[in-house]
Amino acid sequence: VLFRSMELAAAIIANIVSNPGHWELAAIDKEGNCMHSSFAILQLMQLLSLVTPQCQVSVLQILYGIASSPKASEQVAAQIKSTDGIRTIIQFLERSETELRIVALKLTRVLSERCGTELLEELRHRNKLAFLTGRLQDHNSTTGERSDASCILANLPLSENEVREVLGPNFLKWTVITLKEQRISNGRTLRSSTCMAEGLLGLLLHFAKCTDPQTLSWVKENRLMAIFRDQLGILSQPRCKQLAVLGLKHLSALGKVLVSDEDSEISPPQGFCFPVVFMCGRATPEPLTCPIHNAPCEEDIQLCLLRSDCIKPLIDLLFDEQTEVQIAVVEALSTLIPDPSPFHRRAIDELDRLGVVDAVINLFIDVRPGELQEKTIWMVERSLRGENTSQRVALNQSLVRALGEALKHGNTNTRALAQDALTYLKQISGASGKIISGPIRLRR
């Protein structure tokens, strides 16, 4: 009777906390403890080892419910971590009872967003990483199990060695194929598969961040840049869009240091040209050179946003409703701006021609002080180093005012960049004619 009463009580509480509500602030005892207090979390964790499997399901559902609450998630994750609860929870991942295993995976997914490092340590210690990859690829697993497993793996700070050894080339190929299968005939993503798509994109991001030659060869073979680019036209969820853009950012940055075995056999040129030749490949006069990298960037091999037709999709996302997406886009576009060199002007002129400069300036004019402003003003300042661009926008008073506001209200780095940008504009403003006001019309 006691166990039945506990099962019923736990099931009722699990139902209450399954959605955000007044329970988040309500007291559960005379001392004023709430559901996400350290006292409540400790009691729930201790209860897991004392009750029946059915009651364990409800207790884990309670933990999942309060850990999913926006108001409580951070505190709950910290409490579970401090009570050694991660070790307790992952013991349920391989339980034979399906319902128990499913809710344990859901809870682990939520915790992976806050306690990725600690969770990875426990999974390593118990050799459970392979279990997660197996669960993800097992078609006998439920859709929820596979989605949760993908998100857990995506949230873990895997080392490059783990990406190679635990995931590997076959897993990468499987992930690419599975991500493509998330689409339906009208080009949209199934609503029920959003979590899965987020996890798969996060898994591809692990590969995109790797710098070792072996993993880079897998990345090129599977054309990850095209995969991320194509997802931008399909995805609607902000987190998925952010992950796809971050993938492009990392691949574009890696493209600057990627060199094939054939290129390495060639004697490297000296002087200013060497970094660019190393970035884009063989130094040869025959092929047309990429205006961004000033060297041949072969579309199917090299990791170049321009040659892979990624720039317009990124520009289209600059004015996304979510700041996190905008920041990722600016970071990705920033990889197109080379360090100061004899080729800097050509690259800026090309970005200007493509509409990147105007789009970034218009965004900068609109943004408030913060991370997005700081990242955007870096691009503005670098763009103004191009003579043609600086002459064209020198008398745009909206830009000048925005730079002045950044100089007043920005952080130290933003103020320094604003000062430099204003200096460039001041140097050539006297030679310009009609004053421009308002946003710049994007040239497409």
CSV table of C-alpha atoms in Angstrom, one decimal:
chain,number,residue,atom,x,y,z
A,1,VAL,CA,0.0,0.0,0.0
A,2,LEU,CA,2.8,2.4,0.9
A,3,PHE,CA,4.6,1.9,-2.5
A,4,ARG,CA,1.3,2.3,-4.3
A,5,SER,CA,0.7,5.6,-2.5
A,6,MET,CA,4.2,6.8,-3.3
A,7,GLU,CA,3.7,5.8,-7.0
A,8,LEU,CA,0.4,7.8,-7.1
A,9,ALA,CA,1.9,10.8,-5.4
A,10,ALA,CA,4.9,10.9,-7.6
A,11,ALA,CA,2.8,10.5,-10.7
A,12,ILE,CA,0.6,13.5,-9.7
A,13,ILE,CA,3.6,15.7,-9.0
A,14,ALA,CA,5.2,14.7,-12.3
A,15,ASN,CA,2.0,15.7,-14.1
A,16,ILE,CA,2.0,19.1,-12.3
A,17,VAL,CA,5.6,20.0,-13.1
A,18,SER,CA,5.3,18.8,-16.8
A,19,ASN,CA,4.5,22.4,-17.8
A,20,PRO,CA,5.7,25.8,-16.5
A,21,GLY,CA,3.3,27.2,-13.9
A,22,HIS,CA,2.7,28.5,-10.4
A,23,TRP,CA,4.5,25.5,-9.0
A,24,GLU,CA,7.8,27.1,-9.9
A,25,LEU,CA,7.4,29.6,-7.1
A,26,ALA,CA,5.1,27.7,-4.7
A,27,ALA,CA,6.4,26.3,-1.4
A,28,ILE,CA,6.3,22.6,-0.8
A,29,ASP,CA,6.7,22.6,3.0
A,30,LYS,CA,6.4,24.9,6.0
A,31,GLU,CA,10.1,25.9,5.7
A,32,GLY,CA,9.3,27.5,2.3
A,33,ASN,CA,11.3,25.2,0.1
A,34,CYS,CA,10.2,25.1,-3.5
A,35,MET,CA,10.4,22.2,-6.0
A,36,HIS,CA,13.8,23.4,-7.4
A,37,SER,CA,15.4,23.9,-4.0
A,38,SER,CA,18.5,22.0,-3.0
A,39,PHE,CA,16.4,20.3,-0.3
A,40,ALA,CA,13.8,19.0,-2.8
A,41,ILE,CA,16.4,17.9,-5.3
A,42,LEU,CA,18.4,16.0,-2.7
A,43,GLN,CA,15.2,14.2,-1.5
A,44,LEU,CA,14.3,13.2,-5.0
A,45,MET,CA,17.8,11.9,-5.8
A,46,GLN,CA,17.8,9.8,-2.6
A,47,LEU,CA,14.3,8.5,-3.4
A,48,LEU,CA,15.5,6.9,-6.7
A,49,SER,CA,17.3,4.1,-4.9
A,50,LEU,CA,14.4,3.3,-2.6
A,51,VAL,CA,11.3,3.0,-4.8
A,52,THR,CA,9.8,0.7,-7.4
A,53,PRO,CA,10.7,1.0,-11.1
A,54,GLN,CA,7.3,2.6,-11.8
A,55,CYS,CA,7.9,5.2,-9.1
A,56,GLN,CA,11.4,5.7,-10.4
A,57,VAL,CA,9.9,6.7,-13.7
A,58,SER,CA,7.8,9.4,-12.0
A,59,VAL,CA,10.7,10.7,-9.9
A,60,LEU,CA,12.8,11.0,-13.1
A,61,GLN,CA,9.8,12.8,-14.8
A,62,ILE,CA,9.7,15.2,-11.9
A,63,LEU,CA,13.4,15.9,-12.2
A,64,TYR,CA,13.0,16.3,-15.9
A,65,GLY,CA,10.0,18.7,-15.5
A,66,ILE,CA,11.7,21.0,-13.1
A,67,ALA,CA,15.1,20.9,-14.9
A,68,SER,CA,13.2,21.9,-18.1
A,69,SER,CA,11.7,25.0,-16.4
A,70,PRO,CA,13.3,28.2,-17.7
A,71,LYS,CA,13.1,29.6,-14.1
A,72,ALA,CA,14.7,26.6,-12.5
A,73,SER,CA,16.9,24.8,-15.0
A,74,GLU,CA,20.2,26.4,-14.0
A,75,GLN,CA,19.7,25.9,-10.3
A,76,VAL,CA,18.4,22.3,-10.7
A,77,ALA,CA,21.4,21.3,-12.9
A,78,ALA,CA,23.8,22.8,-10.3
A,79,GLN,CA,22.0,20.9,-7.5
A,80,ILE,CA,22.1,17.6,-9.4
A,81,LYS,CA,25.7,18.1,-10.2
A,82,SER,CA,26.6,18.9,-6.6
A,83,THR,CA,24.9,15.8,-5.2
A,84,ASP,CA,26.7,13.4,-7.6
A,85,GLY,CA,23.3,13.0,-9.3
A,86,ILE,CA,24.7,12.8,-12.8
A,87,ARG,CA,26.3,9.4,-11.9
A,88,THR,CA,23.0,8.2,-10.5
A,89,ILE,CA,20.9,9.3,-13.5
A,90,ILE,CA,23.1,7.8,-16.3
A,91,GLN,CA,22.8,4.4,-14.6
A,92,PHE,CA,19.3,4.3,-15.9
A,93,LEU,CA,20.2,4.8,-19.5
A,94,GLU,CA,20.6,1.1,-20.2
A,95,ARG,CA,17.8,-0.2,-18.0
A,96,SER,CA,15.6,-2.8,-19.6
A,97,GLU,CA,12.4,-1.0,-18.8
A,98,THR,CA,11.6,1.1,-21.9
A,99,GLU,CA,9.8,3.9,-20.1
A,100,LEU,CA,12.5,4.2,-17.5
A,101,ARG,CA,15.2,4.4,-20.1
A,102,ILE,CA,13.3,7.0,-22.2
A,103,VAL,CA,12.8,9.4,-19.3
A,104,ALA,CA,16.4,9.0,-18.2
A,105,LEU,CA,17.6,10.0,-21.7
A,106,LYS,CA,15.3,13.0,-21.7
A,107,LEU,CA,16.6,14.2,-18.4
A,108,THR,CA,20.2,13.6,-19.5
A,109,ARG,CA,19.6,15.7,-22.6
A,110,VAL,CA,18.4,18.6,-20.5
A,111,LEU,CA,21.4,18.2,-18.1
A,112,SER,CA,23.8,18.1,-21.1
A,113,GLU,CA,22.9,21.7,-21.9
A,114,ARG,CA,24.2,22.9,-18.5
A,115,CYS,CA,26.6,20.2,-17.3
A,116,GLY,CA,28.2,19.0,-20.5
A,117,THR,CA,31.7,18.7,-19.1
A,118,GLU,CA,30.7,16.8,-16.0
A,119,LEU,CA,28.4,14.5,-18.0
A,120,LEU,CA,31.2,13.8,-20.5
A,121,GLU,CA,33.5,12.8,-17.6
A,122,GLU,CA,31.0,10.3,-16.3
A,123,LEU,CA,30.2,8.9,-19.7
A,124,ARG,CA,33.9,8.4,-20.4
A,125,HIS,CA,34.4,6.7,-17.0
A,126,ARG,CA,31.6,4.3,-17.7
A,127,ASN,CA,32.3,3.8,-21.4
A,128,LYS,CA,28.8,5.1,-22.3
A,129,LEU,CA,29.7,7.2,-25.3
A,130,ALA,CA,29.5,4.2,-27.6
A,131,PHE,CA,26.1,3.4,-26.1
A,132,LEU,CA,24.8,6.8,-27.1
A,133,THR,CA,26.0,6.5,-30.7
A,134,GLY,CA,24.5,3.0,-30.9
A,135,ARG,CA,21.2,4.2,-29.5
A,136,LEU,CA,21.1,7.0,-32.0
A,137,GLN,CA,21.7,4.7,-35.0
A,138,ASP,CA,19.4,1.9,-33.7
A,139,HIS,CA,16.2,1.9,-35.7
A,140,ASN,CA,14.6,-0.1,-33.0
A,141,SER,CA,14.9,2.9,-30.7
A,142,THR,CA,12.0,5.3,-30.5
A,143,THR,CA,12.2,8.6,-32.3
A,144,GLY,CA,12.4,10.3,-28.9
A,145,GLU,CA,15.4,8.2,-27.8
A,146,ARG,CA,17.3,8.8,-31.0
A,147,SER,CA,16.6,12.6,-30.8
A,148,ASP,CA,17.7,12.8,-27.2
A,149,ALA,CA,20.8,10.7,-27.9
A,150,SER,CA,21.8,13.0,-30.8
A,151,CYS,CA,21.3,16.2,-28.7
A,152,ILE,CA,23.3,14.7,-25.8
A,153,LEU,CA,26.3,13.8,-28.0
A,154,ALA,CA,26.0,17.3,-29.7
A,155,ASN,CA,26.2,19.1,-26.4
A,156,LEU,CA,29.2,17.2,-25.1
A,157,PRO,CA,32.6,18.9,-25.4
A,158,LEU,CA,34.2,16.0,-27.3
A,159,SER,CA,37.9,16.1,-27.9
A,160,GLU,CA,39.2,15.8,-31.5
A,161,ASN,CA,40.4,12.3,-30.7
A,162,GLU,CA,36.9,11.3,-29.6
A,163,VAL,CA,35.4,12.8,-32.7
A,164,ARG,CA,37.7,10.6,-34.7
A,165,GLU,CA,37.6,7.4,-32.6
A,166,VAL,CA,34.1,7.4,-31.1
A,167,LEU,CA,32.2,9.0,-34.0
A,168,GLY,CA,34.4,8.5,-37.1
A,169,PRO,CA,33.9,8.7,-40.8
A,170,ASN,CA,31.0,6.2,-41.0
A,171,PHE,CA,29.1,8.0,-38.3
A,172,LEU,CA,29.7,11.3,-40.2
A,173,LYS,CA,28.3,9.9,-43.4
A,174,TRP,CA,25.3,8.4,-41.5
A,175,THR,CA,24.6,11.8,-39.9
A,176,VAL,CA,24.7,13.6,-43.2
A,177,ILE,CA,22.3,11.1,-44.8
A,178,THR,CA,19.9,11.2,-41.8
A,179,LEU,CA,19.8,15.0,-41.7
A,180,LYS,CA,18.8,15.0,-45.4
A,181,GLU,CA,16.1,12.5,-44.6
A,182,GLN,CA,14.5,14.9,-42.1
A,183,ARG,CA,13.1,16.9,-45.0
A,184,ILE,CA,9.7,16.3,-46.5
A,185,SER,CA,8.5,16.9,-50.1
A,186,ASN,CA,7.7,20.6,-49.7
A,187,GLY,CA,11.2,21.4,-48.5
A,188,ARG,CA,10.4,22.0,-44.8
A,189,THR,CA,11.5,20.1,-41.7
A,190,LEU,CA,9.0,17.8,-39.9
A,191,ARG,CA,7.9,19.5,-36.7
A,192,SER,CA,8.4,16.3,-34.7
A,193,SER,CA,12.0,16.1,-36.0
A,194,THR,CA,13.2,19.5,-34.9
A,195,CYS,CA,15.0,18.1,-31.9
A,196,MET,CA,16.6,15.4,-34.1
A,197,ALA,CA,17.7,18.1,-36.6
A,198,GLU,CA,19.2,20.2,-33.8
A,199,GLY,CA,21.2,17.2,-32.6
A,200,LEU,CA,22.4,16.1,-36.0
A,201,LEU,CA,23.6,19.7,-36.8
A,202,GLY,CA,25.4,19.8,-33.5
A,203,LEU,CA,27.1,16.5,-34.3
A,204,LEU,CA,28.2,17.9,-37.7
A,205,LEU,CA,29.6,20.9,-35.8
A,206,HIS,CA,31.9,18.6,-33.9
A,207,PHE,CA,33.5,17.6,-37.2
A,208,ALA,CA,33.6,21.1,-38.5
A,209,LYS,CA,35.6,22.3,-35.4
A,210,CYS,CA,38.3,19.7,-35.9
A,211,THR,CA,41.6,20.7,-37.4
A,212,ASP,CA,43.5,17.4,-37.8
A,213,PRO,CA,44.1,16.4,-41.5
A,214,GLN,CA,42.2,13.1,-41.2
A,215,THR,CA,38.9,14.6,-40.0
A,216,LEU,CA,39.3,17.5,-42.5
A,217,SER,CA,39.4,15.0,-45.3
A,218,TRP,CA,36.2,13.5,-44.1
A,219,VAL,CA,34.7,17.0,-43.9
A,220,LYS,CA,35.6,17.7,-47.5
A,221,GLU,CA,34.5,14.3,-48.7
A,222,ASN,CA,31.0,14.8,-47.2
A,223,ARG,CA,30.8,18.4,-48.4
A,224,LEU,CA,29.7,19.8,-45.0
A,225,MET,CA,29.8,23.4,-46.2
A,226,ALA,CA,27.0,22.6,-48.8
A,227,ILE,CA,25.1,20.6,-46.1
A,228,PHE,CA,25.1,23.6,-43.7
A,229,ARG,CA,24.3,26.0,-46.5
A,230,ASP,CA,21.3,24.0,-47.7
A,231,GLN,CA,19.9,23.8,-44.2
A,232,LEU,CA,19.6,27.6,-44.0
A,233,GLY,CA,16.8,27.5,-46.6
A,234,ILE,CA,14.9,24.8,-44.7
A,235,LEU,CA,15.2,25.5,-41.0
A,236,SER,CA,12.9,27.6,-39.0
A,237,GLN,CA,14.0,27.0,-35.4
A,238,PRO,CA,16.5,29.6,-34.2
A,239,ARG,CA,18.8,27.1,-32.6
A,240,CYS,CA,19.0,25.0,-35.8
A,241,LYS,CA,19.7,28.1,-37.9
A,242,GLN,CA,22.4,29.2,-35.4
A,243,LEU,CA,24.1,25.7,-35.5
A,244,ALA,CA,24.1,25.7,-39.4
A,245,VAL,CA,25.6,29.2,-39.5
A,246,LEU,CA,28.3,28.2,-36.9
A,247,GLY,CA,29.1,25.3,-39.1
A,248,LEU,CA,29.8,27.6,-42.0
A,249,LYS,CA,31.8,29.9,-39.8
A,250,HIS,CA,34.1,27.1,-38.5
A,251,LEU,CA,34.6,25.6,-42.0
A,252,SER,CA,35.4,29.0,-43.5
A,253,ALA,CA,37.9,29.7,-40.7
A,254,LEU,CA,39.5,26.2,-41.2
A,255,GLY,CA,39.7,26.9,-44.9
A,256,LYS,CA,42.4,29.5,-44.2
A,257,VAL,CA,44.7,26.8,-42.9
A,258,LEU,CA,43.7,23.8,-44.9
A,259,VAL,CA,46.3,22.5,-47.4
A,260,SER,CA,46.3,19.2,-49.3
A,261,ASP,CA,49.2,16.7,-49.5
A,262,GLU,CA,49.8,17.9,-53.0
A,263,ASP,CA,50.2,21.5,-52.0
A,264,SER,CA,52.5,20.6,-49.1
A,265,GLU,CA,55.0,19.2,-51.6
A,266,ILE,CA,55.4,22.5,-53.3
A,267,SER,CA,58.0,24.9,-52.0
A,268,PRO,CA,56.1,27.6,-50.1
A,269,PRO,CA,56.4,31.1,-51.4
A,270,GLN,CA,57.8,33.8,-49.2
A,271,GLY,CA,56.5,37.2,-48.2
A,272,PHE,CA,53.0,38.4,-48.0
A,273,CYS,CA,51.6,35.8,-50.5
A,274,PHE,CA,52.5,32.8,-48.3
A,275,PRO,CA,49.5,32.9,-45.9
A,276,VAL,CA,47.0,33.2,-48.7
A,277,VAL,CA,48.6,30.5,-50.8
A,278,PHE,CA,48.6,28.2,-47.8
A,279,MET,CA,45.0,29.1,-47.2
A,280,CYS,CA,43.6,28.4,-50.6
A,281,GLY,CA,46.0,25.9,-52.2
A,282,ARG,CA,48.5,25.7,-55.0
A,283,ALA,CA,50.2,28.9,-56.2
A,284,THR,CA,49.5,28.8,-60.0
A,285,PRO,CA,48.7,31.5,-62.5
A,286,GLU,CA,46.4,29.4,-64.6
A,287,PRO,CA,43.1,29.1,-62.7
A,288,LEU,CA,41.1,32.2,-61.8
A,289,THR,CA,41.9,33.3,-58.3
A,290,CYS,CA,39.3,33.7,-55.6
A,291,PRO,CA,38.9,37.5,-54.9
A,292,ILE,CA,38.5,36.8,-51.2
A,293,HIS,CA,41.6,34.5,-50.8
A,294,ASN,CA,43.6,35.7,-53.9
A,295,ALA,CA,44.3,32.1,-54.9
A,296,PRO,CA,42.3,29.2,-56.6
A,297,CYS,CA,39.5,28.0,-54.3
A,298,GLU,CA,38.1,24.9,-55.9
A,299,GLU,CA,34.4,24.7,-55.2
A,300,ASP,CA,34.2,20.9,-54.5
A,301,ILE,CA,37.4,20.8,-52.4
A,302,GLN,CA,38.3,24.0,-50.6
A,303,LEU,CA,36.3,25.5,-47.8
A,304,CYS,CA,35.3,28.9,-49.3
A,305,LEU,CA,32.0,30.6,-48.5
A,306,LEU,CA,32.2,32.5,-51.8
A,307,ARG,CA,32.8,29.5,-54.1
A,308,SER,CA,30.2,27.5,-52.2
A,309,ASP,CA,27.5,30.2,-52.7
A,310,CYS,CA,27.0,30.7,-49.0
A,311,ILE,CA,27.2,34.5,-48.9
A,312,LYS,CA,23.7,35.4,-50.0
A,313,PRO,CA,22.0,33.0,-47.6
A,314,LEU,CA,24.1,34.5,-44.8
A,315,ILE,CA,23.2,38.1,-45.8
A,316,ASP,CA,19.5,37.1,-45.7
A,317,LEU,CA,19.9,36.0,-42.1
A,318,LEU,CA,21.6,39.2,-40.9
A,319,PHE,CA,18.2,40.6,-39.9
A,320,ASP,CA,16.9,37.5,-38.2
A,321,GLU,CA,14.6,38.0,-35.2
A,322,GLN,CA,17.0,36.2,-32.9
A,323,THR,CA,20.2,38.0,-31.8
A,324,GLU,CA,22.0,34.7,-31.4
A,325,VAL,CA,21.5,33.9,-35.1
A,326,GLN,CA,22.6,37.4,-36.1
A,327,ILE,CA,25.8,37.1,-34.0
A,328,ALA,CA,26.6,33.8,-35.7
A,329,VAL,CA,26.0,35.3,-39.1
A,330,VAL,CA,28.4,38.2,-38.4
A,331,GLU,CA,31.0,35.8,-37.1
A,332,ALA,CA,30.7,33.7,-40.3
A,333,LEU,CA,30.9,36.7,-42.6
A,334,SER,CA,33.9,38.0,-40.6
A,335,THR,CA,35.9,35.1,-41.8
A,336,LEU,CA,35.8,36.5,-45.3
A,337,ILE,CA,37.7,39.6,-44.3
A,338,PRO,CA,41.5,39.0,-44.6
A,339,ASP,CA,44.2,40.3,-42.4
A,340,PRO,CA,45.8,43.5,-43.6
A,341,SER,CA,47.8,42.6,-46.8
A,342,PRO,CA,48.3,43.8,-50.4
A,343,PHE,CA,45.1,41.7,-51.2
A,344,HIS,CA,42.9,43.3,-48.6
A,345,ARG,CA,41.5,45.9,-50.9
A,346,ARG,CA,40.4,43.3,-53.6
A,347,ALA,CA,38.6,41.2,-51.0
A,348,ILE,CA,36.8,44.2,-49.6
A,349,ASP,CA,35.8,45.4,-53.0
A,350,GLU,CA,34.3,41.9,-53.7
A,351,LEU,CA,32.4,41.9,-50.5
A,352,ASP,CA,31.1,45.4,-51.3
A,353,ARG,CA,30.0,44.2,-54.8
A,354,LEU,CA,28.2,41.2,-53.2
A,355,GLY,CA,26.3,43.5,-50.8
A,356,VAL,CA,28.0,42.3,-47.6
A,357,VAL,CA,29.3,45.7,-46.7
A,358,ASP,CA,26.0,47.5,-47.1
A,359,ALA,CA,24.1,44.8,-45.2
A,360,VAL,CA,26.6,44.9,-42.2
A,361,ILE,CA,26.6,48.7,-42.1
A,362,ASN,CA,22.7,48.8,-42.1
A,363,LEU,CA,22.8,46.2,-39.3
A,364,PHE,CA,25.3,48.2,-37.3
A,365,ILE,CA,23.2,51.4,-37.6
A,366,ASP,CA,20.2,49.5,-36.0
A,367,VAL,CA,21.9,47.5,-33.2
A,368,ARG,CA,22.1,48.4,-29.5
A,369,PRO,CA,25.3,48.2,-27.4
A,370,GLY,CA,26.2,44.7,-26.7
A,371,GLU,CA,27.9,41.6,-28.3
A,372,LEU,CA,26.2,42.0,-31.7
A,373,GLN,CA,27.3,45.7,-31.9
A,374,GLU,CA,30.9,44.8,-31.0
A,375,LYS,CA,31.1,42.0,-33.6
A,376,THR,CA,29.4,44.2,-36.3
A,377,ILE,CA,31.6,47.2,-35.8
A,378,TRP,CA,34.7,45.1,-36.3
A,379,MET,CA,33.5,44.3,-39.8
A,380,VAL,CA,32.6,47.9,-40.4
A,381,GLU,CA,36.0,49.1,-39.3
A,382,ARG,CA,37.8,46.5,-41.5
A,383,SER,CA,35.5,47.3,-44.5
A,384,LEU,CA,36.3,51.0,-44.2
A,385,ARG,CA,40.0,50.1,-44.8
A,386,GLY,CA,39.0,49.4,-48.4
A,387,GLU,CA,39.5,52.7,-50.2
A,388,ASN,CA,36.6,52.3,-52.6
A,389,THR,CA,34.2,51.4,-49.8
A,390,SER,CA,35.2,54.2,-47.5
A,391,GLN,CA,34.9,56.7,-50.3
A,392,ARG,CA,31.4,55.5,-51.1
A,393,VAL,CA,30.0,55.6,-47.5
A,394,ALA,CA,32.1,58.5,-46.1
A,395,LEU,CA,29.3,61.0,-45.9
A,396,ASN,CA,26.6,58.6,-44.7
A,397,GLN,CA,25.4,60.5,-41.6
A,398,SER,CA,23.4,57.5,-40.2
A,399,LEU,CA,26.7,55.6,-40.1
A,400,VAL,CA,28.6,58.5,-38.6
A,401,ARG,CA,25.9,58.9,-35.9
A,402,ALA,CA,26.0,55.2,-35.1
A,403,LEU,CA,29.7,55.3,-34.8
A,404,GLY,CA,29.4,58.3,-32.5
A,405,GLU,CA,26.9,56.4,-30.3
A,406,ALA,CA,29.2,53.4,-30.2
A,407,LEU,CA,32.1,55.7,-29.2
A,408,LYS,CA,30.0,57.0,-26.3
A,409,HIS,CA,28.3,53.9,-25.0
A,410,GLY,CA,30.3,50.9,-26.2
A,411,ASN,CA,32.8,48.8,-24.3
A,412,THR,CA,36.5,49.4,-24.6
A,413,ASN,CA,37.0,47.4,-27.7
A,414,THR,CA,33.9,48.9,-29.4
A,415,ARG,CA,35.0,52.4,-28.6
A,416,ALA,CA,38.5,51.8,-30.1
A,417,LEU,CA,37.0,50.4,-33.3
A,418,ALA,CA,34.5,53.3,-33.5
A,419,GLN,CA,37.4,55.8,-33.1
A,420,ASP,CA,39.4,54.1,-35.9
A,421,ALA,CA,36.4,53.9,-38.2
A,422,LEU,CA,35.6,57.6,-37.7
A,423,THR,CA,39.2,58.4,-38.4
A,424,TYR,CA,39.0,56.7,-41.8
A,425,LEU,CA,35.8,58.5,-42.7
A,426,LYS,CA,37.2,61.9,-41.6
A,427,GLN,CA,40.3,61.5,-43.7
A,428,ILE,CA,38.3,61.3,-46.9
A,429,SER,CA,35.0,63.1,-46.1
A,430,GLY,CA,36.4,66.4,-47.4
A,431,ALA,CA,36.8,65.0,-50.9
A,432,SER,CA,33.3,63.7,-51.1
A,433,GLY,CA,30.2,65.4,-52.4
A,434,LYS,CA,26.5,65.0,-51.4
A,435,ILE,CA,25.8,63.9,-47.9
A,436,ILE,CA,23.9,60.6,-47.6
A,437,SER,CA,21.4,59.9,-44.8
A,438,GLY,CA,19.5,56.9,-43.7
A,439,PRO,CA,20.3,53.2,-44.4
A,440,ILE,CA,22.2,52.1,-47.5
A,441,ARG,CA,20.1,50.4,-50.1
A,442,LEU,CA,21.4,46.9,-50.5
A,443,ARG,CA,22.8,46.1,-53.9
A,444,ARG,CA,21.9,42.7,-55.1
